[in-house]
Every structure is written in C-alpha cells, then in structure tokens.
Amino acid sequence: MSKSEHPNNRPLRYPKARLSPAKEDRLLIKIARAEVEAGDIAPVLQQLEFMTETRELAERWEGRVAMVFAGWDDDPREVVEIPEVRRYFASLTEAWPYWLHFIEKVGDSLPLVLGLLCLGHREAIAPGLIGWAFDDLEEVRKQLLLLFLRQNALYERLGLSESMNQRITEEVAQLLESVFSGAPPPAAPG
C-alpha cells in the first residue's frame, strides 16, 4: 500500500465531529427486543437520564452515546423499517430528546436517530448498494428543529457553553450534508 493509499491519509469523513473532545469512551445503549415489544422505555431511559443531571456529566458524555437494537438479527428489515422499534424510539425521544448533544457523530448514529424518527424507504444507490431515503424532507427539518430546541433547553438548564452548542450544531450540519448529499440538507436553526 502506498503512502497516499494509507487509510490515515484519506480525508476525514466528518472532520468537525473529530473536534468533539469525547470520542474514545463510548456508552453503547443496548435496547432489547423484549423492551421494544413491551414499549418499556424505563430501563433505557434510566441509562440516559443520569447524563443530564449536571453540567459536568453532560460535558463528559457529549458525543459518546451509540445504540444498538438487540434481538432483531433474524428480521430481514432494517431497524428503521420496524414499526415497533420506531414507536419505541419515538416514545424514548419524547421522554429524553437530547440526542444531538449526546449521540456520537463519527459513525452512523445520527442518521439512525433521524431514520427512526422520520419516515423513509430503501433505495438503490448503485448496483448492489442500498441506502435509505427520507420520504419527506420537511418532516426531517421539523424533527431536527425540535431536537435543536430541546438541546438548547438542556444547555440553558445546565448552563452549558454557547461555544459547545455552536460546535455541536456545526457537527450536526456537516453530518447532514453527508446524509443528504445530492439533496439540499434541511437548515439547522441559527
């Protein structure tokens, strides 16, 4: 492999997301199928709520949360296509709407959040490559606006810095550019 082909020489996928201080330690939220089918958000909510108790905890866990839905491996659908998972995640988000602050922004967690909250469908991107397309970009814009408003409320309640809020907003905007490449991304609130 030549030096120019080395993976470390490729442009970063989401360079602004790399600016977040919290990247090494991740909190992987494992959401069990039984909890989803029962509509029981309490166990996962308990894992998430501690991060919003104090400013220090919110700063420590910023950009560290990822999630996995366990028990659906034999289901041929994508997790974002499963109605029970979508309902569960909508309920969880209603109770804890702080994904934009806490979700990791280097991988595909933010597109997963949006895919669970907004309707879409599988779409062929290239031969042998299937992607996800949102049905209504206005729905995505409205959902992002709600998530940003709730992030702002969290920042106000905990006294988190405006510079952190701005940085995370820029990270999210950059991720959206990648998700919506080819289509204009929904505008983030200013």
mmCIF file of C-alpha atoms in Angstrom:
data_model
loop_
_atom_site.group_PDB
_atom_site.id
_atom_site.type_symbol
_atom_site.label_atom_id
_atom_site.label_comp_id
_atom_site.label_asym_id
_atom_site.label_seq_id
_atom_site.Cartn_x
_atom_site.Cartn_y
_atom_site.Cartn_z
ATOM 1 C CA MET A 1 0.000 0.000 0.000
ATOM 2 C CA SER A 2 1.494 3.331 -0.988
ATOM 3 C CA LYS A 3 1.603 6.193 1.467
ATOM 4 C CA SER A 4 -1.172 8.022 -0.407
ATOM 5 C CA GLU A 5 -3.433 4.944 -0.149
ATOM 6 C CA HIS A 6 -2.946 4.557 3.586
ATOM 7 C CA PRO A 7 -6.266 4.942 5.452
ATOM 8 C CA ASN A 8 -4.784 7.646 7.677
ATOM 9 C CA ASN A 9 -4.157 9.801 4.578
ATOM 10 C CA ARG A 10 -7.788 9.788 3.420
ATOM 11 C CA PRO A 11 -9.870 12.877 4.123
ATOM 12 C CA LEU A 12 -11.851 12.592 7.318
ATOM 13 C CA ARG A 13 -15.483 11.699 6.732
ATOM 14 C CA TYR A 14 -16.763 14.164 9.317
ATOM 15 C CA PRO A 15 -13.834 16.432 10.286
ATOM 16 C CA LYS A 16 -15.866 18.737 12.546
ATOM 17 C CA ALA A 17 -17.089 15.739 14.548
ATOM 18 C CA ARG A 18 -13.468 14.929 15.329
ATOM 19 C CA LEU A 19 -13.263 18.238 17.214
ATOM 20 C CA SER A 20 -15.502 16.885 19.964
ATOM 21 C CA PRO A 21 -13.408 16.031 22.994
ATOM 22 C CA ALA A 22 -15.373 12.899 23.864
ATOM 23 C CA LYS A 23 -14.569 10.226 21.328
ATOM 24 C CA GLU A 24 -12.689 7.337 22.899
ATOM 25 C CA ASP A 25 -15.067 6.154 25.614
ATOM 26 C CA ARG A 26 -18.470 5.282 24.258
ATOM 27 C CA LEU A 27 -21.651 4.456 26.052
ATOM 28 C CA LEU A 28 -23.329 1.759 23.996
ATOM 29 C CA ILE A 29 -27.022 1.628 24.794
ATOM 30 C CA LYS A 30 -28.292 -1.885 24.108
ATOM 31 C CA ILE A 31 -32.042 -1.852 23.556
ATOM 32 C CA ALA A 32 -33.516 -5.334 23.939
ATOM 33 C CA ARG A 33 -36.264 -6.601 21.667
ATOM 34 C CA ALA A 34 -38.384 -7.533 24.694
ATOM 35 C CA GLU A 35 -38.266 -3.907 25.912
ATOM 36 C CA VAL A 36 -39.209 -2.652 22.450
ATOM 37 C CA GLU A 37 -42.121 -5.085 22.096
ATOM 38 C CA ALA A 38 -43.371 -4.209 25.596
ATOM 39 C CA GLY A 39 -42.950 -0.482 24.924
ATOM 40 C CA ASP A 40 -40.895 -0.310 28.127
ATOM 41 C CA ILE A 41 -38.560 2.678 27.825
ATOM 42 C CA ALA A 42 -37.765 2.798 31.575
ATOM 43 C CA PRO A 43 -34.546 0.697 31.545
ATOM 44 C CA VAL A 44 -33.009 2.681 28.674
ATOM 45 C CA LEU A 45 -34.301 5.993 29.978
ATOM 46 C CA GLN A 46 -32.583 5.271 33.290
ATOM 47 C CA GLN A 47 -29.285 4.730 31.422
ATOM 48 C CA LEU A 48 -29.687 8.068 29.628
ATOM 49 C CA GLU A 49 -31.107 10.369 32.310
ATOM 50 C CA PHE A 50 -28.028 10.431 34.526
ATOM 51 C CA MET A 51 -26.134 12.291 31.783
ATOM 52 C CA THR A 52 -28.478 15.272 32.048
ATOM 53 C CA GLU A 53 -28.343 15.611 35.836
ATOM 54 C CA THR A 54 -25.403 18.046 35.938
ATOM 55 C CA ARG A 55 -23.358 20.249 33.650
ATOM 56 C CA GLU A 56 -20.272 18.146 34.321
ATOM 57 C CA LEU A 57 -21.985 14.902 33.327
ATOM 58 C CA ALA A 58 -23.443 16.467 30.180
ATOM 59 C CA GLU A 59 -19.984 17.725 29.192
ATOM 60 C CA ARG A 60 -18.365 14.367 29.973
ATOM 61 C CA TRP A 61 -20.834 12.315 27.903
ATOM 62 C CA GLU A 62 -21.177 14.707 24.956
ATOM 63 C CA GLY A 63 -20.740 12.821 21.690
ATOM 64 C CA ARG A 64 -20.271 9.415 23.325
ATOM 65 C CA VAL A 65 -23.620 7.639 23.022
ATOM 66 C CA ALA A 66 -24.298 4.944 20.446
ATOM 67 C CA MET A 67 -27.152 2.463 20.420
ATOM 68 C CA VAL A 68 -27.953 -0.968 19.145
ATOM 69 C CA PHE A 69 -31.288 -2.741 18.938
ATOM 70 C CA ALA A 70 -30.651 -6.326 20.062
ATOM 71 C CA GLY A 71 -32.742 -9.326 19.062
ATOM 72 C CA TRP A 72 -33.682 -8.297 15.527
ATOM 73 C CA ASP A 73 -30.879 -10.099 13.673
ATOM 74 C CA ASP A 74 -33.251 -12.599 12.039
ATOM 75 C CA ASP A 75 -35.595 -9.857 10.837
ATOM 76 C CA PRO A 76 -34.888 -9.030 7.166
ATOM 77 C CA ARG A 77 -35.985 -5.405 7.622
ATOM 78 C CA GLU A 78 -33.672 -2.573 8.513
ATOM 79 C CA VAL A 79 -34.219 -1.472 12.113
ATOM 80 C CA VAL A 80 -35.648 1.846 10.848
ATOM 81 C CA GLU A 81 -38.338 -0.114 8.976
ATOM 82 C CA ILE A 82 -39.667 -1.945 12.037
ATOM 83 C CA PRO A 83 -42.821 -0.215 13.346
ATOM 84 C CA GLU A 84 -42.329 -1.418 16.934
ATOM 85 C CA VAL A 85 -38.793 -0.004 17.011
ATOM 86 C CA ARG A 86 -39.950 3.298 15.522
ATOM 87 C CA ARG A 87 -42.763 3.642 18.105
ATOM 88 C CA TYR A 88 -40.413 2.727 20.932
ATOM 89 C CA PHE A 89 -37.797 5.251 19.814
ATOM 90 C CA ALA A 90 -40.401 7.994 19.381
ATOM 91 C CA SER A 91 -41.552 7.391 22.982
ATOM 92 C CA LEU A 92 -37.965 7.364 24.213
ATOM 93 C CA THR A 93 -37.231 10.609 22.372
ATOM 94 C CA GLU A 94 -40.345 12.235 23.810
ATOM 95 C CA ALA A 95 -39.028 11.427 27.296
ATOM 96 C CA TRP A 96 -35.345 12.159 26.532
ATOM 97 C CA PRO A 97 -34.882 14.409 23.470
ATOM 98 C CA TYR A 98 -31.179 15.224 23.812
ATOM 99 C CA TRP A 99 -29.756 13.077 21.006
ATOM 100 C CA LEU A 100 -27.994 15.905 19.179
ATOM 101 C CA HIS A 101 -25.783 16.627 22.185
ATOM 102 C CA PHE A 102 -25.047 13.073 23.297
ATOM 103 C CA ILE A 103 -25.083 10.901 20.161
ATOM 104 C CA GLU A 104 -21.702 10.027 18.692
ATOM 105 C CA LYS A 105 -21.050 11.925 15.493
ATOM 106 C CA VAL A 106 -18.255 9.966 13.843
ATOM 107 C CA GLY A 107 -20.279 6.900 12.832
ATOM 108 C CA ASP A 108 -23.837 6.488 11.651
ATOM 109 C CA SER A 109 -25.723 7.100 14.895
ATOM 110 C CA LEU A 110 -27.210 10.460 13.883
ATOM 111 C CA PRO A 111 -28.609 9.081 10.604
ATOM 112 C CA LEU A 112 -30.056 6.215 12.672
ATOM 113 C CA VAL A 113 -31.779 8.685 15.015
ATOM 114 C CA LEU A 114 -33.278 10.552 12.066
ATOM 115 C CA GLY A 115 -34.236 7.318 10.316
ATOM 116 C CA LEU A 116 -36.106 6.160 13.402
ATOM 117 C CA LEU A 117 -37.931 9.469 13.822
ATOM 118 C CA CYS A 118 -38.728 10.237 10.154
ATOM 119 C CA LEU A 119 -40.346 8.066 7.503
ATOM 120 C CA GLY A 120 -38.281 6.801 4.603
ATOM 121 C CA HIS A 121 -37.617 3.852 2.364
ATOM 122 C CA ARG A 122 -34.823 1.703 0.972
ATOM 123 C CA GLU A 123 -33.399 2.975 -2.266
ATOM 124 C CA ALA A 124 -30.810 1.611 -4.691
ATOM 125 C CA ILE A 125 -27.821 3.950 -4.662
ATOM 126 C CA ALA A 126 -25.648 1.949 -7.039
ATOM 127 C CA PRO A 127 -25.646 -1.635 -8.309
ATOM 128 C CA GLY A 128 -25.598 -3.830 -5.224
ATOM 129 C CA LEU A 129 -25.721 -0.865 -2.835
ATOM 130 C CA ILE A 130 -28.894 0.014 -0.961
ATOM 131 C CA GLY A 131 -29.327 3.197 1.055
ATOM 132 C CA TRP A 132 -32.057 4.968 2.988
ATOM 133 C CA ALA A 133 -34.021 7.886 1.557
ATOM 134 C CA PHE A 134 -36.326 10.077 3.604
ATOM 135 C CA ASP A 135 -39.859 10.379 2.261
ATOM 136 C CA ASP A 136 -40.380 13.983 3.351
ATOM 137 C CA LEU A 137 -37.509 16.408 3.944
ATOM 138 C CA GLU A 138 -39.943 18.795 5.628
ATOM 139 C CA GLU A 139 -40.574 16.110 8.266
ATOM 140 C CA VAL A 140 -36.811 15.796 8.770
ATOM 141 C CA ARG A 141 -36.474 19.585 9.080
ATOM 142 C CA LYS A 142 -39.255 19.731 11.688
ATOM 143 C CA GLN A 143 -37.769 16.860 13.672
ATOM 144 C CA LEU A 144 -34.337 18.492 13.636
ATOM 145 C CA LEU A 145 -35.845 21.773 14.774
ATOM 146 C CA LEU A 146 -37.489 20.008 17.730
ATOM 147 C CA LEU A 147 -34.236 18.257 18.617
ATOM 148 C CA PHE A 148 -32.281 21.527 18.410
ATOM 149 C CA LEU A 149 -34.869 23.337 20.554
ATOM 150 C CA ARG A 150 -34.616 20.631 23.197
ATOM 151 C CA GLN A 151 -30.826 20.729 23.025
ATOM 152 C CA ASN A 152 -30.984 24.489 23.594
ATOM 153 C CA ALA A 153 -33.282 23.976 26.597
ATOM 154 C CA LEU A 154 -30.788 21.478 28.038
ATOM 155 C CA TYR A 155 -27.954 23.972 27.541
ATOM 156 C CA GLU A 156 -29.924 26.688 29.278
ATOM 157 C CA ARG A 157 -30.938 24.442 32.184
ATOM 158 C CA LEU A 158 -27.397 23.164 32.787
ATOM 159 C CA GLY A 159 -25.504 26.345 31.881
ATOM 160 C CA LEU A 160 -23.590 24.675 29.053
ATOM 161 C CA SER A 161 -21.494 26.982 26.896
ATOM 162 C CA GLU A 162 -22.660 28.670 23.727
ATOM 163 C CA SER A 163 -19.383 27.659 22.049
ATOM 164 C CA MET A 164 -20.141 23.970 22.688
ATOM 165 C CA ASN A 165 -23.666 24.458 21.360
ATOM 166 C CA GLN A 166 -22.291 26.117 18.219
ATOM 167 C CA ARG A 167 -19.697 23.374 17.691
ATOM 168 C CA ILE A 168 -22.290 20.614 18.002
ATOM 169 C CA THR A 169 -24.632 22.470 15.650
ATOM 170 C CA GLU A 170 -21.799 22.640 13.093
ATOM 171 C CA GLU A 171 -21.039 18.931 13.563
ATOM 172 C CA VAL A 172 -24.684 18.038 13.001
ATOM 173 C CA ALA A 173 -24.862 20.293 9.932
ATOM 174 C CA GLN A 174 -21.791 18.604 8.480
ATOM 175 C CA LEU A 175 -23.245 15.154 9.089
ATOM 176 C CA LEU A 176 -26.475 16.250 7.434
ATOM 177 C CA GLU A 177 -24.537 17.414 4.380
ATOM 178 C CA SER A 178 -23.161 13.900 4.083
ATOM 179 C CA VAL A 179 -26.534 12.223 4.693
ATOM 180 C CA PHE A 180 -28.278 14.477 2.207
ATOM 181 C CA SER A 181 -25.520 14.644 -0.409
ATOM 182 C CA GLY A 182 -27.233 15.319 -3.682
ATOM 183 C CA ALA A 183 -30.193 16.968 -1.949
ATOM 184 C CA PRO A 184 -30.045 20.224 -0.020
ATOM 185 C CA PRO A 185 -29.914 19.427 3.698
ATOM 186 C CA PRO A 186 -32.595 20.784 5.983
ATOM 187 C CA ALA A 187 -31.387 24.027 7.523
ATOM 188 C CA ALA A 188 -30.303 23.947 11.150
ATOM 189 C CA PRO A 189 -31.733 26.719 13.296
ATOM 190 C CA GLY A 190 -29.370 29.656 13.741
#
